[in-house]
Amino acid sequence: MECRLPVEKVVKTTHRLQEFSRKKKVQLRDLQSLIGLLNFACSVVVPGRAFLRRLIDLVIGVQSPFHWIRLTKESRADINIWLLFLSQFNGKSVFLPAKLDSSDCLHLYTDASGAIGYAAVLGTSWFAQTWPHGFDEHHIAIKELFPIVLALELWGLRLKDKKILFFTDNISVVHVINKQSSKDKVLMALIRSLSLQ
């Protein structure tokens, strides 16, 4: 069984997104209305939440409902990906198991060291690497999420249509993955990449 957005909600949201994709500036109240529609859609458009954050960031601190807000290049990219999502990902299975049985899923273990590097293990496959120059300035949550995203990039075909149980020792990364949202721009770039895997 699958939950889906009603056709009229898909049509309304698609129409609003198309309007926004042609504009350079929008009023706060209109952007808040679109964010509300998309937030509702996130209940069934699984990868959607990761592509809502930059739109939300545009309204933070703006008071007047008639204030004009400039749509950034990044927010336009999110609007365009939402148009794609509504045409392709309108549905979420309802009867997923509440608990994953560890015997019928793949285990992905990742870890990162703040100063040394990162690693991931999937079955008998693994990788380990030192941090590239300049990466040491990032905080540990970014460093812990990076090997997860890289593992999905490297082993994506092997993981397709499989249950994957992630093992990470960073609770903030667990929350960011589960929420698909963070105020940190680098974490969000990684989450958007993760959502599209």
Coordinates of C-alpha atoms in Angstrom, one line a residue:
M1 CA 0.0 0.0 0.0
E2 CA 1.2 3.5 -0.8
C3 CA 0.3 7.0 0.4
R4 CA 0.1 9.6 -2.4
L5 CA -0.7 13.3 -2.7
P6 CA -4.2 13.9 -4.1
V7 CA -4.1 14.9 -7.8
E8 CA -5.5 18.4 -7.1
K9 CA -2.7 19.0 -4.5
V10 CA -0.1 17.9 -7.1
V11 CA -1.6 20.1 -9.7
K12 CA -1.8 23.1 -7.3
T13 CA 1.8 22.6 -6.0
T14 CA 3.2 22.1 -9.5
H15 CA 1.5 25.2 -10.8
R16 CA 2.9 27.3 -7.9
L17 CA 6.4 25.9 -8.5
Q18 CA 6.2 26.7 -12.2
E19 CA 5.1 30.3 -11.3
F20 CA 8.1 30.6 -8.9
S21 CA 10.5 29.2 -11.4
R22 CA 9.8 32.2 -13.7
K23 CA 10.2 34.9 -11.0
K24 CA 13.3 36.6 -9.6
K25 CA 11.5 38.0 -6.5
V26 CA 8.5 36.9 -4.5
Q27 CA 6.7 38.2 -1.5
L28 CA 7.2 36.7 1.9
R29 CA 3.6 35.5 2.2
D30 CA 3.8 33.8 -1.2
L31 CA 7.0 32.0 -0.4
Q32 CA 5.6 30.9 3.0
S33 CA 2.6 29.5 1.3
L34 CA 4.8 27.5 -1.1
I35 CA 6.9 26.3 1.8
G36 CA 3.7 25.1 3.5
L37 CA 2.6 23.2 0.4
L38 CA 6.0 21.6 0.0
N39 CA 6.2 20.7 3.7
F40 CA 2.9 18.9 3.4
A41 CA 4.2 17.1 0.3
C42 CA 7.2 15.9 2.2
S43 CA 5.0 13.5 4.0
V44 CA 4.9 11.4 0.8
V45 CA 7.7 12.8 -1.4
V46 CA 10.5 11.1 0.5
P47 CA 13.6 13.0 -0.8
G48 CA 11.8 16.3 -0.6
R49 CA 12.8 17.6 2.9
A50 CA 16.4 18.0 1.9
F51 CA 15.4 20.4 -0.8
L52 CA 13.2 22.6 1.4
R53 CA 15.9 24.0 3.7
R54 CA 17.2 26.7 1.3
L55 CA 13.7 28.0 0.7
I56 CA 13.1 28.2 4.5
D57 CA 16.4 30.0 5.0
L58 CA 15.1 32.8 2.7
V59 CA 12.2 33.7 5.0
I60 CA 14.2 33.7 8.3
G61 CA 14.1 37.1 9.9
V62 CA 11.7 38.6 7.4
Q63 CA 8.8 40.2 9.1
S64 CA 6.5 42.0 6.6
P65 CA 4.3 39.6 4.6
F66 CA 4.7 42.0 1.6
H67 CA 8.5 42.1 1.7
W68 CA 10.0 41.1 -1.6
I69 CA 12.6 38.3 -1.3
R70 CA 15.1 37.6 -4.1
L71 CA 15.2 33.9 -5.2
T72 CA 18.8 32.7 -5.2
K73 CA 20.3 30.4 -7.7
E74 CA 20.2 27.6 -5.1
S75 CA 16.6 28.2 -4.2
R76 CA 15.7 28.0 -7.9
A77 CA 17.6 24.7 -8.2
D78 CA 15.4 23.4 -5.3
I79 CA 12.2 24.6 -7.0
N80 CA 13.2 22.8 -10.2
I81 CA 14.0 19.6 -8.4
W82 CA 10.7 19.8 -6.6
L83 CA 9.0 19.9 -10.0
L84 CA 10.8 16.7 -10.9
F85 CA 9.9 15.1 -7.5
L86 CA 6.2 15.8 -8.0
S87 CA 6.2 14.1 -11.3
Q88 CA 8.3 11.0 -10.2
F89 CA 8.3 10.5 -6.5
N90 CA 4.7 11.0 -5.4
G91 CA 4.3 8.0 -3.2
K92 CA 5.6 6.4 0.0
S93 CA 5.0 2.8 1.1
V94 CA 2.9 2.6 4.3
F95 CA 3.7 -0.9 5.5
L96 CA 7.4 -0.8 6.0
P97 CA 8.7 -2.9 8.9
A98 CA 9.0 -0.8 12.1
K99 CA 12.3 -2.6 12.9
L100 CA 14.8 -3.7 10.4
D101 CA 15.8 -7.3 10.7
S102 CA 19.6 -7.2 10.7
S103 CA 19.8 -10.6 8.9
D104 CA 18.1 -9.3 5.7
C105 CA 19.9 -6.0 5.3
L106 CA 23.3 -4.8 4.5
H107 CA 25.4 -3.2 7.2
L108 CA 27.4 -0.1 6.3
Y109 CA 29.9 0.9 9.0
T110 CA 31.6 4.4 8.7
D111 CA 33.8 6.4 11.0
A112 CA 35.9 9.5 10.8
S113 CA 38.7 11.0 12.8
G114 CA 38.8 14.7 13.2
A115 CA 42.5 15.0 12.2
I116 CA 43.4 11.8 10.4
G117 CA 40.8 10.6 8.0
Y118 CA 37.7 8.4 7.3
A119 CA 36.7 4.9 6.5
A120 CA 33.8 2.7 5.5
V121 CA 33.1 -1.0 5.5
L122 CA 30.3 -2.8 3.6
G123 CA 30.6 -6.6 3.8
T124 CA 34.1 -7.4 2.5
S125 CA 34.5 -4.1 0.7
W126 CA 36.1 -1.1 2.4
F127 CA 37.8 2.2 1.8
A128 CA 40.0 4.4 4.0
Q129 CA 41.6 7.7 3.2
T130 CA 43.3 10.7 4.9
W131 CA 41.5 14.0 4.8
P132 CA 42.4 16.1 1.8
H133 CA 44.2 19.4 2.4
G134 CA 41.9 22.0 3.9
F135 CA 39.3 19.6 5.1
D136 CA 40.5 19.8 8.7
E137 CA 38.6 23.1 9.2
H138 CA 35.2 21.3 9.0
H139 CA 33.5 20.1 12.2
I140 CA 33.2 16.5 13.1
A141 CA 29.5 16.1 11.9
I142 CA 30.6 16.9 8.4
K143 CA 33.5 14.5 8.6
E144 CA 31.2 11.7 9.9
L145 CA 28.6 12.3 7.2
F146 CA 31.1 12.5 4.4
P147 CA 32.1 8.7 4.3
I148 CA 28.4 7.8 4.4
V149 CA 27.7 9.8 1.3
L150 CA 30.9 8.6 -0.4
A151 CA 30.0 5.0 0.3
L152 CA 26.6 5.4 -1.3
E153 CA 28.3 7.0 -4.2
L154 CA 30.8 4.2 -4.6
W155 CA 28.6 1.3 -3.9
G156 CA 25.3 2.7 -5.0
L157 CA 24.6 0.0 -7.7
R158 CA 25.3 -2.8 -5.2
L159 CA 23.0 -1.1 -2.6
K160 CA 20.1 -0.4 -5.0
D161 CA 16.7 -1.8 -3.8
K162 CA 18.4 -3.1 -0.6
K163 CA 17.8 -2.3 3.1
I164 CA 20.9 -0.6 4.5
L165 CA 21.6 -0.3 8.2
F166 CA 24.0 2.6 8.8
F167 CA 26.4 2.4 11.8
T168 CA 27.8 5.7 12.9
D169 CA 29.1 7.0 16.2
N170 CA 27.8 10.5 15.8
I171 CA 24.3 11.2 17.1
S172 CA 24.1 14.6 15.4
V173 CA 24.7 12.8 12.0
V174 CA 21.9 10.4 12.9
H175 CA 19.5 13.3 13.5
V176 CA 20.5 15.1 10.3
I177 CA 20.0 12.0 8.2
N178 CA 16.6 11.3 9.8
K179 CA 15.4 14.9 9.6
Q180 CA 17.0 15.5 6.2
S181 CA 17.6 19.1 7.4
S182 CA 20.3 21.1 9.1
K183 CA 21.1 24.8 9.4
D184 CA 24.7 24.0 8.3
K185 CA 25.1 24.6 4.6
V186 CA 27.9 22.0 4.1
L187 CA 25.8 19.3 5.9
M188 CA 22.9 20.2 3.7
A189 CA 24.9 19.8 0.6
L190 CA 25.9 16.3 1.8
I191 CA 22.3 15.5 2.7
R192 CA 21.0 16.6 -0.7
S193 CA 23.6 14.3 -2.3
L194 CA 22.6 11.5 0.0
S195 CA 18.9 12.0 -0.8
L196 CA 19.5 11.6 -4.5
Q197 CA 21.5 8.4 -4.2

